[in-house]
Amino acid sequence: MKARLVTVSALTALMATGAISQDLSTTLPDAVGQVAPALQTYASEDLFGEVWQGENLSVRDRALVTFAAMMTRHETGELSEHVALALDAGVTPAEISETITHLAFYSGWGNATAAGVAAAPVFEERGVSADDLPAADPELLPLNEEAEARRQETVQGMYGNVSQGVVDNTEELLFRDLWLRPALEPRDRSLVTVAALIAAGQPEQMTFHLNRAMDNGLTQDEAGAMLSHLAFYTGWPRVFSALPVAADVFESRAE
Amino acid sequence: MKARLVTVSALTALMATGAISQDLSTTLPDAVGQVAPALQTYASEDLFGEVWQGENLSVRDRALVTFAAMMTRHETGELSEHVALALDAGVTPAEISETITHLAFYSGWGNATAAGVAAAPVFEERGVSADDLPAADPELLPLNEEAEARRQETVQGMYGNVSQGVVDNTEELLFRDLWLRPALEPRDRSLVTVAALIAAGQPEQMTFHLNRAMDNGLTQDEAGAMLSHLAFYTGWPRVFSALPVAADVFESRAE
Amino acid sequence: MKARLVTVSALTALMATGAISQDLSTTLPDAVGQVAPALQTYASEDLFGEVWQGENLSVRDRALVTFAAMMTRHETGELSEHVALALDAGVTPAEISETITHLAFYSGWGNATAAGVAAAPVFEERGVSADDLPAADPELLPLNEEAEARRQETVQGMYGNVSQGVVDNTEELLFRDLWLRPALEPRDRSLVTVAALIAAGQPEQMTFHLNRAMDNGLTQDEAGAMLSHLAFYTGWPRVFSALPVAADVFESRAE
C-alpha cells in the first residue's frame, strides 16, 4: 500500500470520492453478507478495497471487463448494477451498447439479449436516448486490407470445406463490419473479447485476440492486471488456464 | 441471394409465410433494440433474414439445435419463446419433451429442469396433453449389440477402475435405454447432442458424437450449416474450437 | 441391488426415513413431469432412487458436491431447494456459508453472490443466526510452510512476469488464508473445488486439486462415486473429460 499512497493518481482520486466504492457495494446484495460474512469482508477489503484500486488498469477498464465477463457467464442477477457501475466509472452508454452488440457475436445472442434486458432500465433511468447510441449503419473505420486478406485466406484454407457459412460470415459480418464500427475503440473491442474468452473458458482461442489487443494498444501491464482482476469474477481456474497462453504471447512479442 | 431465389424450396416458402419470421422476432425483446439498435439490425437482417433461411439446414432443424444450445447454456430468459418457435417450425411436443430428457444426461439435470419449467406454460397454452408426450417406459428401438459391446469394452477398459458407476450407468441408462427410446429419431438425438457439446465448449467430446450423427443420417452439408448457425447462438469462439474436430471427422469419413 | 440390500448401512437407513427422498423430489418441479414424464421417472427411479443411495459416497457429501456443481453452473432456479437438501443431509449452515465463500474464488464472485441470495431465505426460515456462521477473521489452521513455499516458487517462476497480481493474490488470499479457514475441513474444501472444476469443464486444472483432495483424506472410491454422481448434474460429457485426469491421478498415486 505504501508505494501506492505516494503515487496518488487520477484513478485513486476517483476512488477516493467514494462514488465508485459505493457503487461497488451495490453489486453485493445484503443477502450475501447474511449468509457469508467472510465473503462480504473479502469483497469490501480485498476485491473492492484493493483490487479495483490497482494502478495497472483503470477503474473504467475494470468496470468494462467485469461487465463483459459477467455478461458472457450469463450472470444476470446483478448485471444491471454492473451496467450502472460501468457508467459511473466512465464507460459511455454508446460503449455499453456496442459491447453488447460485439459480444453477441463473441459470447452468443442469448447473452447479448439478457444484457440488453439488464441495461434497458438503467439507460431509461439515466435518460439515455437513441441519439446517445451507435447507429446501426455508421461509417466504418478503415480496414487493413492486407492483414484481412491473409486472415481470410488462412481460415478459408482451413475451414472452407467444413463450413463455408462460418468462413463467409466471419469475413463479412465480423472483420469487414463489426470490428470496424467506430463506437468502440479497437483496443476496447479487443479488451472485451479477451475478457469474454477468459470468462468462457476458451484459452485456446486467446492467442489471436490477445495479440490483436496488444497491437491495438493494450499494454502488457494492463493485460496482466486484467488477468488478476478477472480471477475474482471468473474464478481462479479460468485465469490459471489463461496464464500459459498470455505467457506465450508476451514472450513471442518480446523476441 | 440470387441462386437462392431461383430455387425456391419448401423452406423458403415456409419462411415466406411470415409465421416463422414473426416468431423469430419474439426471441428478441424490445429492450435489446432500445439499448443496442445495431444488434437488432444484425438480428433482423442477418440472423433472422439470412442465416435462418439458409438452405443447407431446415428451419425445423435450426429451431431444434437452437433450443438445445440455449438449454445447454442455461439461457432461460427467452427459452419459452424458443420452445414456441420450435413447435411452429415443425418440432413436435414429443420431440421437445424427449430432447429435454436426452439433454438431462448430456448437459445436466439442472438445465433439463429449467427447460421443463420453460416449456410447461407453452405446452399448456397449446393444449398439449400427456397423451402427446413420450411414455416413460416405451418399447425400445433395436440395439446394434456388436457395436455396443465394442463401445462398452473400450470404456470398461479405460475407466472401469476409475469409476465403475459411470461405466455402468453409461451402458445401462444411456446406450441400452435412452438412445433407444423411439420418441426422437437417432439422427435428431445425435443432432441435439452435438449442438449441446458445441454450446458447452466440449469439442474434445465431439468426435464420437459427430461420427454417430453422420452414421445416423446427418449430412456433411447439414453439419456445416449447423456450425454456421450455432456461431450466432453460442458465440463464434465455441464454433472455431469445434471446426478442427469437424474437419478431422469429415476427412476421416472421406477416406 | 442385492448386495446393497444385505449391507444396510447408516446411509441407507437415513434414506429409508424418507426425509431425504422427499427433499430430493423438491428439486424437481412438477412442471418437469408435465413436460417430460420420462425424465421424472429417470429422476425418481434412477437418480434419486439408486444413485443418491450408492454406498461409496455419503448422502451428505453428495448433497455438498451437488450444491457446489449447481452453484458453479449458475443454475439458480432450484438452488434454494439444494441448500435445504444439503442442510437436511447433514451439511451445517457454517459449511454452506464457507462453501459459498470458497467457491467465490474458485468459480467466481457472481456465482457466490447468487448462491448467497439463494441460501438467505433458507437460513432465515430455519433460524440460522450470525452466531452459527464462520467469522470473517478466525484463527487459521496451521500451514505446511515447506509445501506452500514450493508451490509459490513454482507459480512465481512460471507466471511472475505475466501477472504478479495473480501470483500474489494466490499466495496471500488463497493458500495463506482461505484454505486455512477452519469452518470447512480441508478434505471438504478440496471436494467442492474438484466438483466445481468438473462442473465448469476444467479438467486441465484438476490434477493438482484431486491430488490435494486425496492428500486431505478423500478416498479413491469416494472420488469415483463423485464422478458417477456428478455425471447427472453436470452432464455426462463433463465427467468423460474428467475421467482421464482421474485415471492419471489414481495411477500416479498407486506407484
mmCIF file of C-alpha atoms in Angstrom, chain B residues 21 23 33 45 57 73 94 111 117 123 133 141 212-213 245 248:
data_model
loop_
_atom_site.group_PDB
_atom_site.id
_atom_site.type_symbol
_atom_site.label_atom_id
_atom_site.label_comp_id
_atom_site.label_asym_id
_atom_site.label_seq_id
_atom_site.Cartn_x
_atom_site.Cartn_y
_atom_site.Cartn_z
ATOM 1 C CA SER B 21 -40.072 -14.736 -39.212
ATOM 2 C CA ASP B 23 -41.732 -15.972 -34.232
ATOM 3 C CA GLY B 33 -33.323 -2.656 -29.611
ATOM 4 C CA GLU B 45 -31.265 -8.552 -41.389
ATOM 5 C CA LEU B 57 -30.347 -26.962 -42.876
ATOM 6 C CA ARG B 73 -26.170 -22.736 -21.806
ATOM 7 C CA ALA B 94 -42.989 -35.206 -28.099
ATOM 8 C CA ASN B 111 -30.607 -27.491 -17.456
ATOM 9 C CA VAL B 117 -40.199 -25.126 -16.416
ATOM 10 C CA PHE B 123 -47.416 -26.783 -23.757
ATOM 11 C CA LEU B 133 -45.791 -36.998 -24.837
ATOM 12 C CA LEU B 141 -35.562 -49.445 -30.783
ATOM 13 C CA ARG B 212 -22.534 -41.118 -34.788
ATOM 14 C CA ALA B 213 -24.704 -38.242 -36.090
ATOM 15 C CA VAL B 245 -12.807 -31.533 -34.873
ATOM 16 C CA ASP B 248 -10.972 -34.257 -38.870
#
